Amino acid sequence: MTPPGPDRAPGPVPGKGTAAGPGSAPADGLTPDRVKCVVWDLDNTLWDGIAVESPTGALPTPRPWVLEAIGTLAERGVLSSVASRTDPAVLEQLRADPALAERFVAPQAGWQDKSESLRRIADDLGIAVEALLLVDDSPYERAEVAAMLPGVPTLAPEQVPELLAALTAGPVTEDARRRVSRYRAEAVRKEERRRFAGSREEFLHSCRMRLSLGTARDEDLPRVAELATRTHRLNSSGLDLDPGTLRASLADGGTTVLVAELEDRFGDYGMIGTALVERTPGAWTVPLLALSCRIAGRGVSVAFLRWLMDRARDEGAAEFRVVSRPTSANVELRLLFRQAGLRVIGEPGRDRSAPLTLGRPLDGTLPEFPSWLALSGR
């Protein structure tokens, strides 16, 4: 698939004679596993021309190659959104078109800066803004985002094939394929919460959440590796895993992979949490605890942590430990560890980004399970 070049006529892609312009990052500089949502500009990106200048008042016809790219992204579990500096009425037209509306989550259109639109999208989706990527034909807009949100990569439309090549290089899990539909279910949850007249806790009880917990099966390992790689906000250590490494660790008998799945009355979240556990006489050590950011604010992280502690104690462990590598993204999880009574073992080194081992005895009071969560075995 070759998109049109900057002059809107078919042309080469960057690296083959076409300059992408200022504010664009080369696609080979991307970190594909960090991209959770591609944000598309509208005018001269999603379609040719400017929507508000349409003589008929109808939206321009989307470029087929862009729709194809959005479909490929969805198959890989990457969301698509919209950020456009235009009349907000254009967004209402887009939402009224089922064929277009179903392709985008949390779209933004208005006269605010693109960087502000990206912040709103990230906040709406509950992901880090650095997990976004902007595709925009305007060098100015790409430069504005690069200046205000330096962690967000930006691409010109003609660079999209390189992005797709990078994203499609690895395996894809069933959870990834269903990610777009799950974010749509999350939008329904948010709208229900907005309308709900009771308290937050009453709403959570009304959701009828069920957390299923157990030992990972072999077919779960690709998703476990995906959680380890793609989650940052609720990731204790950022340990780099792949299914082959996991299988080798499990073969020695001293390592266990435990997982959590979540569902509620709105739908199935799929596998949303994992913990790699090393069992030694007297202690359980968790080198990695990772949860999907989609479950933040639901009490799932504390429930998963409590269940791990219970299981460790049931198997005779006297101490529970977690490896934590402090980052700017995982402050929320580190705060949870502290609230759960986990403290640094030994003297921390001078390198504040180095991993720490946190621990606590298991004979004291453990964190309480949230009352709105029903637990079951897998």
CSV table of C-alpha atoms in Angstrom, one decimal:
chain,number,residue,atom,x,y,z
A,1,MET,CA,0.0,0.0,0.0
A,2,THR,CA,1.5,3.3,-1.1
A,3,PRO,CA,-0.3,6.5,0.0
A,4,PRO,CA,-0.2,9.7,-1.9
A,5,GLY,CA,2.8,12.0,-1.5
A,6,PRO,CA,2.8,15.5,-0.1
A,7,ASP,CA,1.3,16.9,-3.4
A,8,ARG,CA,-1.6,14.5,-3.0
A,9,ALA,CA,-0.6,12.6,-6.2
A,10,PRO,CA,0.8,9.1,-5.9
A,11,GLY,CA,4.4,9.2,-4.9
A,12,PRO,CA,7.2,7.6,-3.0
A,13,VAL,CA,7.4,7.1,0.7
A,14,PRO,CA,10.2,8.5,2.9
A,15,GLY,CA,13.5,6.8,2.5
A,16,LYS,CA,12.8,6.6,-1.2
A,17,GLY,CA,13.2,10.2,-2.2
A,18,THR,CA,10.4,12.1,-0.4
A,19,ALA,CA,11.1,14.4,2.6
A,20,ALA,CA,8.6,14.1,5.4
A,21,GLY,CA,9.1,17.6,6.6
A,22,PRO,CA,9.8,19.1,10.0
A,23,GLY,CA,8.2,17.7,13.1
A,24,SER,CA,8.2,14.1,11.8
A,25,ALA,CA,10.0,11.2,13.4
A,26,PRO,CA,11.4,8.6,11.0
A,27,ALA,CA,9.4,5.4,11.2
A,28,ASP,CA,12.5,3.4,11.9
A,29,GLY,CA,12.9,5.4,15.1
A,30,LEU,CA,9.5,4.3,16.4
A,31,THR,CA,9.0,2.0,19.3
A,32,PRO,CA,6.0,0.1,17.9
A,33,ASP,CA,5.1,-1.7,21.2
A,34,ARG,CA,4.4,1.7,22.8
A,35,VAL,CA,1.9,2.8,20.2
A,36,LYS,CA,-1.6,2.1,21.5
A,37,CYS,CA,-3.6,4.6,19.5
A,38,VAL,CA,-2.9,6.3,16.1
A,39,VAL,CA,-4.5,9.8,15.9
A,40,TRP,CA,-5.4,11.0,12.5
A,41,ASP,CA,-5.8,14.5,11.2
A,42,LEU,CA,-8.9,14.9,8.9
A,43,ASP,CA,-8.3,17.5,6.2
A,44,ASN,CA,-5.8,16.4,3.6
A,45,THR,CA,-4.9,13.3,5.8
A,46,LEU,CA,-8.1,11.2,6.2
A,47,TRP,CA,-9.5,12.7,3.1
A,48,ASP,CA,-8.4,15.1,0.3
A,49,GLY,CA,-9.5,18.7,0.7
A,50,ILE,CA,-11.0,20.6,3.6
A,51,ALA,CA,-14.3,19.5,4.9
A,52,VAL,CA,-15.7,23.0,5.7
A,53,GLU,CA,-15.1,24.1,2.1
A,54,SER,CA,-17.2,21.2,0.7
A,55,PRO,CA,-19.6,22.8,-1.8
A,56,THR,CA,-22.3,20.2,-0.9
A,57,GLY,CA,-21.8,20.3,2.8
A,58,ALA,CA,-21.1,16.6,2.9
A,59,LEU,CA,-17.8,15.2,4.2
A,60,PRO,CA,-15.2,14.4,1.6
A,61,THR,CA,-14.7,10.8,0.7
A,62,PRO,CA,-12.0,9.1,2.9
A,63,ARG,CA,-8.9,7.9,1.2
A,64,PRO,CA,-9.2,4.1,0.7
A,65,TRP,CA,-5.6,3.5,1.7
A,66,VAL,CA,-6.2,5.3,5.1
A,67,LEU,CA,-9.3,3.2,5.8
A,68,GLU,CA,-7.3,0.1,4.9
A,69,ALA,CA,-4.5,1.3,7.3
A,70,ILE,CA,-7.0,1.9,10.1
A,71,GLY,CA,-8.4,-1.7,9.6
A,72,THR,CA,-4.9,-3.1,9.7
A,73,LEU,CA,-4.1,-1.2,12.9
A,74,ALA,CA,-7.3,-2.5,14.5
A,75,GLU,CA,-6.4,-6.1,13.6
A,76,ARG,CA,-3.1,-5.5,15.5
A,77,GLY,CA,-5.0,-4.1,18.6
A,78,VAL,CA,-4.0,-0.5,17.8
A,79,LEU,CA,-6.8,2.1,18.2
A,80,SER,CA,-7.5,5.0,15.9
A,81,SER,CA,-8.7,8.4,16.9
A,82,VAL,CA,-9.1,11.9,15.4
A,83,ALA,CA,-7.6,15.2,16.2
A,84,SER,CA,-8.5,18.0,13.8
A,85,ARG,CA,-8.4,21.8,14.0
A,86,THR,CA,-11.7,22.5,12.3
A,87,ASP,CA,-15.4,23.4,13.0
A,88,PRO,CA,-16.6,21.0,15.7
A,89,ALA,CA,-19.7,20.4,13.5
A,90,VAL,CA,-17.4,18.3,11.2
A,91,LEU,CA,-17.0,15.9,14.1
A,92,GLU,CA,-20.7,15.6,14.5
A,93,GLN,CA,-21.0,14.7,10.8
A,94,LEU,CA,-18.3,12.1,11.3
A,95,ARG,CA,-20.1,10.6,14.3
A,96,ALA,CA,-23.3,10.4,12.3
A,97,ASP,CA,-21.7,8.3,9.6
A,98,PRO,CA,-21.7,4.7,11.0
A,99,ALA,CA,-19.0,3.6,8.6
A,100,LEU,CA,-16.6,6.2,9.9
A,101,ALA,CA,-17.8,6.5,13.5
A,102,GLU,CA,-17.1,2.9,14.3
A,103,ARG,CA,-13.4,3.3,13.2
A,104,PHE,CA,-12.5,6.0,15.8
A,105,VAL,CA,-12.5,6.2,19.6
A,106,ALA,CA,-12.5,9.5,21.6
A,107,PRO,CA,-12.3,11.8,18.5
A,108,GLN,CA,-11.5,15.5,19.0
A,109,ALA,CA,-12.3,18.4,16.7
A,110,GLY,CA,-12.2,22.1,17.4
A,111,TRP,CA,-9.9,25.1,17.4
A,112,GLN,CA,-7.6,24.0,20.3
A,113,ASP,CA,-4.0,23.1,19.7
A,114,LYS,CA,-3.3,19.6,18.5
A,115,SER,CA,-1.3,18.9,21.6
A,116,GLU,CA,-4.3,19.7,23.7
A,117,SER,CA,-6.5,17.4,21.6
A,118,LEU,CA,-4.0,14.6,22.1
A,119,ARG,CA,-4.0,15.2,25.9
A,120,ARG,CA,-7.8,14.9,25.9
A,121,ILE,CA,-7.7,11.7,23.8
A,122,ALA,CA,-5.2,10.1,26.2
A,123,ASP,CA,-7.2,11.1,29.2
A,124,ASP,CA,-10.4,9.8,27.7
A,125,LEU,CA,-8.8,6.4,26.9
A,126,GLY,CA,-7.0,6.2,30.2
A,127,ILE,CA,-3.6,5.7,28.6
A,128,ALA,CA,-0.3,7.7,28.7
A,129,VAL,CA,-0.1,10.5,26.1
A,130,GLU,CA,3.2,8.9,25.0
A,131,ALA,CA,1.2,5.9,23.8
A,132,LEU,CA,-0.3,8.0,21.1
A,133,LEU,CA,1.1,8.7,17.6
A,134,LEU,CA,-0.1,11.5,15.4
A,135,VAL,CA,-0.5,11.3,11.6
A,136,ASP,CA,-0.9,14.8,10.1
A,137,ASP,CA,-0.1,16.3,6.7
A,138,SER,CA,0.9,19.7,8.3
A,139,PRO,CA,4.5,20.2,9.3
A,140,TYR,CA,3.4,23.0,11.6
A,141,GLU,CA,1.0,20.7,13.5
A,142,ARG,CA,3.6,18.0,13.8
A,143,ALA,CA,6.1,20.5,15.0
A,144,GLU,CA,3.7,21.9,17.6
A,145,VAL,CA,3.0,18.4,19.0
A,146,ALA,CA,6.7,17.6,19.0
A,147,ALA,CA,7.5,20.7,21.0
A,148,MET,CA,4.6,20.4,23.5
A,149,LEU,CA,4.5,16.6,23.8
A,150,PRO,CA,8.1,15.5,23.0
A,151,GLY,CA,7.3,11.9,23.9
A,152,VAL,CA,4.6,11.6,21.2
A,153,PRO,CA,5.9,10.5,17.7
A,154,THR,CA,4.5,12.3,14.7
A,155,LEU,CA,4.4,11.1,11.1
A,156,ALA,CA,3.4,12.5,7.7
A,157,PRO,CA,0.8,10.5,5.9
A,158,GLU,CA,3.3,9.1,3.4
A,159,GLN,CA,5.2,7.5,6.3
A,160,VAL,CA,2.3,5.3,7.3
A,161,PRO,CA,3.4,2.2,5.4
A,162,GLU,CA,6.6,2.2,7.4
A,163,LEU,CA,4.6,2.4,10.6
A,164,LEU,CA,2.4,-0.5,9.5
A,165,ALA,CA,5.5,-2.6,8.6
A,166,ALA,CA,6.9,-2.0,12.0
A,167,LEU,CA,3.7,-2.9,13.8
A,168,THR,CA,2.9,-6.0,11.8
A,169,ALA,CA,6.3,-7.6,12.3
A,170,GLY,CA,5.4,-9.6,15.4
A,171,PRO,CA,2.6,-12.0,16.5
A,172,VAL,CA,-0.8,-10.7,17.5
A,173,THR,CA,-3.0,-12.1,20.3
A,174,GLU,CA,-6.7,-12.6,20.4
A,175,ASP,CA,-6.9,-10.0,23.2
A,176,ALA,CA,-5.2,-7.5,20.8
A,177,ARG,CA,-7.7,-8.2,18.0
A,178,ARG,CA,-10.6,-7.4,20.4
A,179,ARG,CA,-9.1,-4.3,21.9
A,180,VAL,CA,-11.0,-1.8,19.7
A,181,SER,CA,-14.4,-3.4,20.6
A,182,ARG,CA,-13.4,-3.3,24.3
A,183,TYR,CA,-12.5,0.4,24.2
A,184,ARG,CA,-16.0,0.9,22.7
A,185,ALA,CA,-17.5,-0.9,25.6
A,186,GLU,CA,-15.5,1.3,27.9
A,187,ALA,CA,-17.0,4.4,26.3
A,188,VAL,CA,-20.5,2.9,27.1
A,189,ARG,CA,-19.3,2.4,30.7
A,190,LYS,CA,-18.2,6.0,31.0
A,191,GLU,CA,-21.5,7.3,29.6
A,192,GLU,CA,-23.4,5.1,32.0
A,193,ARG,CA,-21.3,6.4,34.9
A,194,ARG,CA,-22.0,10.0,33.8
A,195,ARG,CA,-25.7,9.3,33.9
A,196,PHE,CA,-25.6,7.4,37.2
A,197,ALA,CA,-27.2,9.3,40.0
A,198,GLY,CA,-25.5,7.4,42.9
A,199,SER,CA,-22.0,7.3,44.3
A,200,ARG,CA,-18.9,5.9,42.6
A,201,GLU,CA,-19.0,2.8,44.8
A,202,GLU,CA,-22.7,2.3,44.1
A,203,PHE,CA,-21.9,2.5,40.4
A,204,LEU,CA,-19.1,0.0,40.7
A,205,HIS,CA,-21.4,-2.4,42.5
A,206,SER,CA,-24.0,-2.0,39.6
A,207,CYS,CA,-21.3,-3.0,37.1
A,208,ARG,CA,-21.3,-6.6,38.5
A,209,MET,CA,-17.6,-7.1,38.0
A,210,ARG,CA,-16.1,-10.6,38.2
A,211,LEU,CA,-12.4,-11.1,38.5
A,212,SER,CA,-11.2,-14.6,37.4
A,213,LEU,CA,-7.8,-15.6,38.8
A,214,GLY,CA,-5.5,-18.6,38.2
A,215,THR,CA,-2.4,-20.1,36.7
A,216,ALA,CA,-1.5,-19.2,33.1
A,217,ARG,CA,-1.9,-21.9,30.5
A,218,ASP,CA,0.6,-22.3,27.6
A,219,GLU,CA,-1.8,-20.5,25.2
A,220,ASP,CA,-1.9,-17.5,27.6
A,221,LEU,CA,1.8,-16.8,27.3
A,222,PRO,CA,1.7,-14.5,24.2
A,223,ARG,CA,-0.8,-12.3,26.0
A,224,VAL,CA,1.3,-12.4,29.2
A,225,ALA,CA,4.3,-11.2,27.2
A,226,GLU,CA,2.1,-8.5,25.6
A,227,LEU,CA,1.0,-7.2,29.0
A,228,ALA,CA,4.7,-7.1,30.1
A,229,THR,CA,5.7,-5.2,27.0
A,230,ARG,CA,2.8,-2.8,26.4
A,231,THR,CA,1.7,-1.8,29.9
A,232,HIS,CA,3.6,1.0,31.6
A,233,ARG,CA,1.3,2.8,34.0
A,234,LEU,CA,0.6,-0.4,36.0
A,235,ASN,CA,3.9,-2.2,35.4
A,236,SER,CA,6.1,-2.9,38.4
A,237,SER,CA,9.5,-3.5,36.7
A,238,GLY,CA,9.2,-3.3,32.9
A,239,LEU,CA,10.7,-6.7,32.6
A,240,ASP,CA,11.1,-7.7,29.0
A,241,LEU,CA,9.5,-11.1,28.3
A,242,ASP,CA,8.6,-13.2,25.4
A,243,PRO,CA,6.7,-16.5,25.3
A,244,GLY,CA,9.9,-18.5,24.7
A,245,THR,CA,11.6,-17.0,27.8
A,246,LEU,CA,8.5,-17.6,29.9
A,247,ARG,CA,8.3,-21.3,28.9
A,248,ALA,CA,12.0,-21.7,29.8
A,249,SER,CA,11.4,-20.1,33.2
A,250,LEU,CA,8.4,-22.3,33.8
A,251,ALA,CA,10.3,-25.4,32.9
A,252,ASP,CA,12.6,-25.1,36.0
A,253,GLY,CA,9.7,-25.6,38.4
A,254,GLY,CA,10.4,-22.6,40.6
A,255,THR,CA,8.6,-20.0,38.6
A,256,THR,CA,4.8,-19.6,38.2
A,257,VAL,CA,2.9,-17.2,36.0
A,258,LEU,CA,-0.5,-16.1,37.4
A,259,VAL,CA,-3.1,-14.2,35.5
A,260,ALA,CA,-6.3,-12.3,36.0
A,261,GLU,CA,-9.3,-11.8,33.7
A,262,LEU,CA,-12.2,-9.4,34.2
A,263,GLU,CA,-15.8,-9.1,32.9
A,264,ASP,CA,-18.8,-7.0,33.9
A,265,ARG,CA,-22.3,-6.4,32.6
A,266,PHE,CA,-20.9,-4.3,29.7
A,267,GLY,CA,-18.6,-6.9,28.4
A,268,ASP,CA,-15.4,-9.0,28.7
A,269,TYR,CA,-12.2,-7.1,29.4
A,270,GLY,CA,-10.1,-10.3,28.6
A,271,MET,CA,-6.8,-11.0,30.4
A,272,ILE,CA,-6.0,-7.7,32.2
A,273,GLY,CA,-3.2,-8.8,34.6
A,274,THR,CA,-0.3,-11.0,35.1
A,275,ALA,CA,2.4,-11.7,37.8
A,276,LEU,CA,5.6,-13.7,37.3
A,277,VAL,CA,6.3,-15.4,40.7
A,278,GLU,CA,9.5,-17.0,41.9
A,279,ARG,CA,8.9,-19.3,44.8
A,280,THR,CA,11.7,-20.0,47.4
A,281,PRO,CA,11.5,-21.4,50.9
A,282,GLY,CA,9.8,-18.9,53.0
A,283,ALA,CA,9.1,-16.2,50.4
A,284,TRP,CA,7.4,-15.3,47.2
A,285,THR,CA,9.1,-12.8,44.9
A,286,VAL,CA,7.3,-11.1,42.0
A,287,PRO,CA,9.8,-9.9,39.4
A,288,LEU,CA,6.9,-8.5,37.3
A,289,LEU,CA,3.4,-7.4,38.1
A,290,ALA,CA,1.6,-5.9,35.1
A,291,LEU,CA,-2.0,-4.8,34.7
A,292,SER,CA,-3.8,-3.2,31.8
A,293,CYS,CA,-4.4,0.5,32.2
A,294,ARG,CA,-8.0,-0.1,31.2
A,295,ILE,CA,-8.8,-1.4,34.7
A,296,ALA,CA,-7.4,1.6,36.6
A,297,GLY,CA,-9.9,3.0,39.2
A,298,ARG,CA,-11.8,-0.2,39.5
A,299,GLY,CA,-10.0,-1.7,42.5
A,300,VAL,CA,-8.7,-4.6,40.4
A,301,SER,CA,-5.0,-3.9,41.1
A,302,VAL,CA,-5.5,-4.1,44.9
A,303,ALA,CA,-7.6,-7.2,44.5
A,304,PHE,CA,-5.0,-8.9,42.4
A,305,LEU,CA,-2.2,-8.0,44.8
A,306,ARG,CA,-4.2,-9.3,47.8
A,307,TRP,CA,-5.0,-12.5,46.0
A,308,LEU,CA,-1.3,-13.0,45.3
A,309,MET,CA,-0.5,-12.5,49.0
A,310,ASP,CA,-3.2,-14.9,50.1
A,311,ARG,CA,-1.9,-17.6,47.7
A,312,ALA,CA,1.6,-17.0,48.9
A,313,ARG,CA,0.5,-17.4,52.5
A,314,ASP,CA,-1.6,-20.4,51.8
A,315,GLU,CA,1.5,-22.1,50.3
A,316,GLY,CA,3.5,-21.4,53.5
A,317,ALA,CA,5.5,-18.3,52.5
A,318,ALA,CA,6.3,-15.9,55.4
A,319,GLU,CA,7.2,-13.0,53.2
A,320,PHE,CA,6.0,-11.4,50.0
A,321,ARG,CA,8.3,-9.4,47.8
A,322,VAL,CA,7.9,-7.3,44.6
A,323,VAL,CA,10.6,-6.0,42.3
A,324,SER,CA,9.8,-2.4,41.5
A,325,ARG,CA,11.7,-0.2,39.0
A,326,PRO,CA,10.6,3.4,39.6
A,327,THR,CA,9.4,5.3,36.5
A,328,SER,CA,7.4,8.4,35.9
A,329,ALA,CA,4.6,6.2,34.5
A,330,ASN,CA,4.2,3.7,37.4
A,331,VAL,CA,3.7,6.1,40.3
A,332,GLU,CA,0.2,4.8,40.8
A,333,LEU,CA,1.3,1.2,41.2
A,334,ARG,CA,4.2,2.2,43.5
A,335,LEU,CA,1.7,4.0,45.7
A,336,LEU,CA,-0.4,0.9,45.9
A,337,PHE,CA,2.6,-1.1,47.0
A,338,ARG,CA,3.2,1.4,49.8
A,339,GLN,CA,-0.4,1.3,50.9
A,340,ALA,CA,-0.2,-2.5,51.0
A,341,GLY,CA,2.6,-2.4,53.5
A,342,LEU,CA,5.5,-3.1,51.1
A,343,ARG,CA,8.8,-1.4,52.0
A,344,VAL,CA,12.3,-1.3,50.4
A,345,ILE,CA,14.5,-4.2,51.5
A,346,GLY,CA,18.1,-3.2,52.1
A,347,GLU,CA,19.7,0.1,51.2
A,348,PRO,CA,18.6,1.8,47.9
A,349,GLY,CA,21.5,2.7,45.6
A,350,ARG,CA,22.3,6.1,44.2
A,351,ASP,CA,20.6,5.2,40.8
A,352,ARG,CA,17.0,6.1,41.4
A,353,SER,CA,15.9,4.3,38.2
A,354,ALA,CA,17.5,1.0,39.4
A,355,PRO,CA,15.1,-1.8,40.4
A,356,LEU,CA,14.2,-2.1,44.1
A,357,THR,CA,13.0,-5.1,46.1
A,358,LEU,CA,10.0,-4.3,48.2
A,359,GLY,CA,8.8,-6.7,50.9
A,360,ARG,CA,6.5,-7.3,53.8
A,361,PRO,CA,5.7,-10.2,56.2
A,362,LEU,CA,2.5,-12.0,55.5
A,363,ASP,CA,1.4,-12.4,59.1
A,364,GLY,CA,-0.1,-8.9,59.4
A,365,THR,CA,-3.2,-7.3,58.1
A,366,LEU,CA,-3.5,-7.5,54.3
A,367,PRO,CA,-5.2,-5.1,51.9
A,368,GLU,CA,-9.0,-5.5,51.8
A,369,PHE,CA,-10.7,-6.8,48.7
A,370,PRO,CA,-13.0,-4.2,47.1
A,371,SER,CA,-16.6,-5.2,48.0
A,372,TRP,CA,-17.9,-4.7,44.4
A,373,LEU,CA,-15.6,-7.3,42.9
A,374,ALA,CA,-16.7,-11.0,42.8
A,375,LEU,CA,-13.7,-13.4,42.6
A,376,SER,CA,-13.6,-16.8,40.9
A,377,GLY,CA,-11.1,-19.3,39.7
A,378,ARG,CA,-10.3,-19.5,36.0
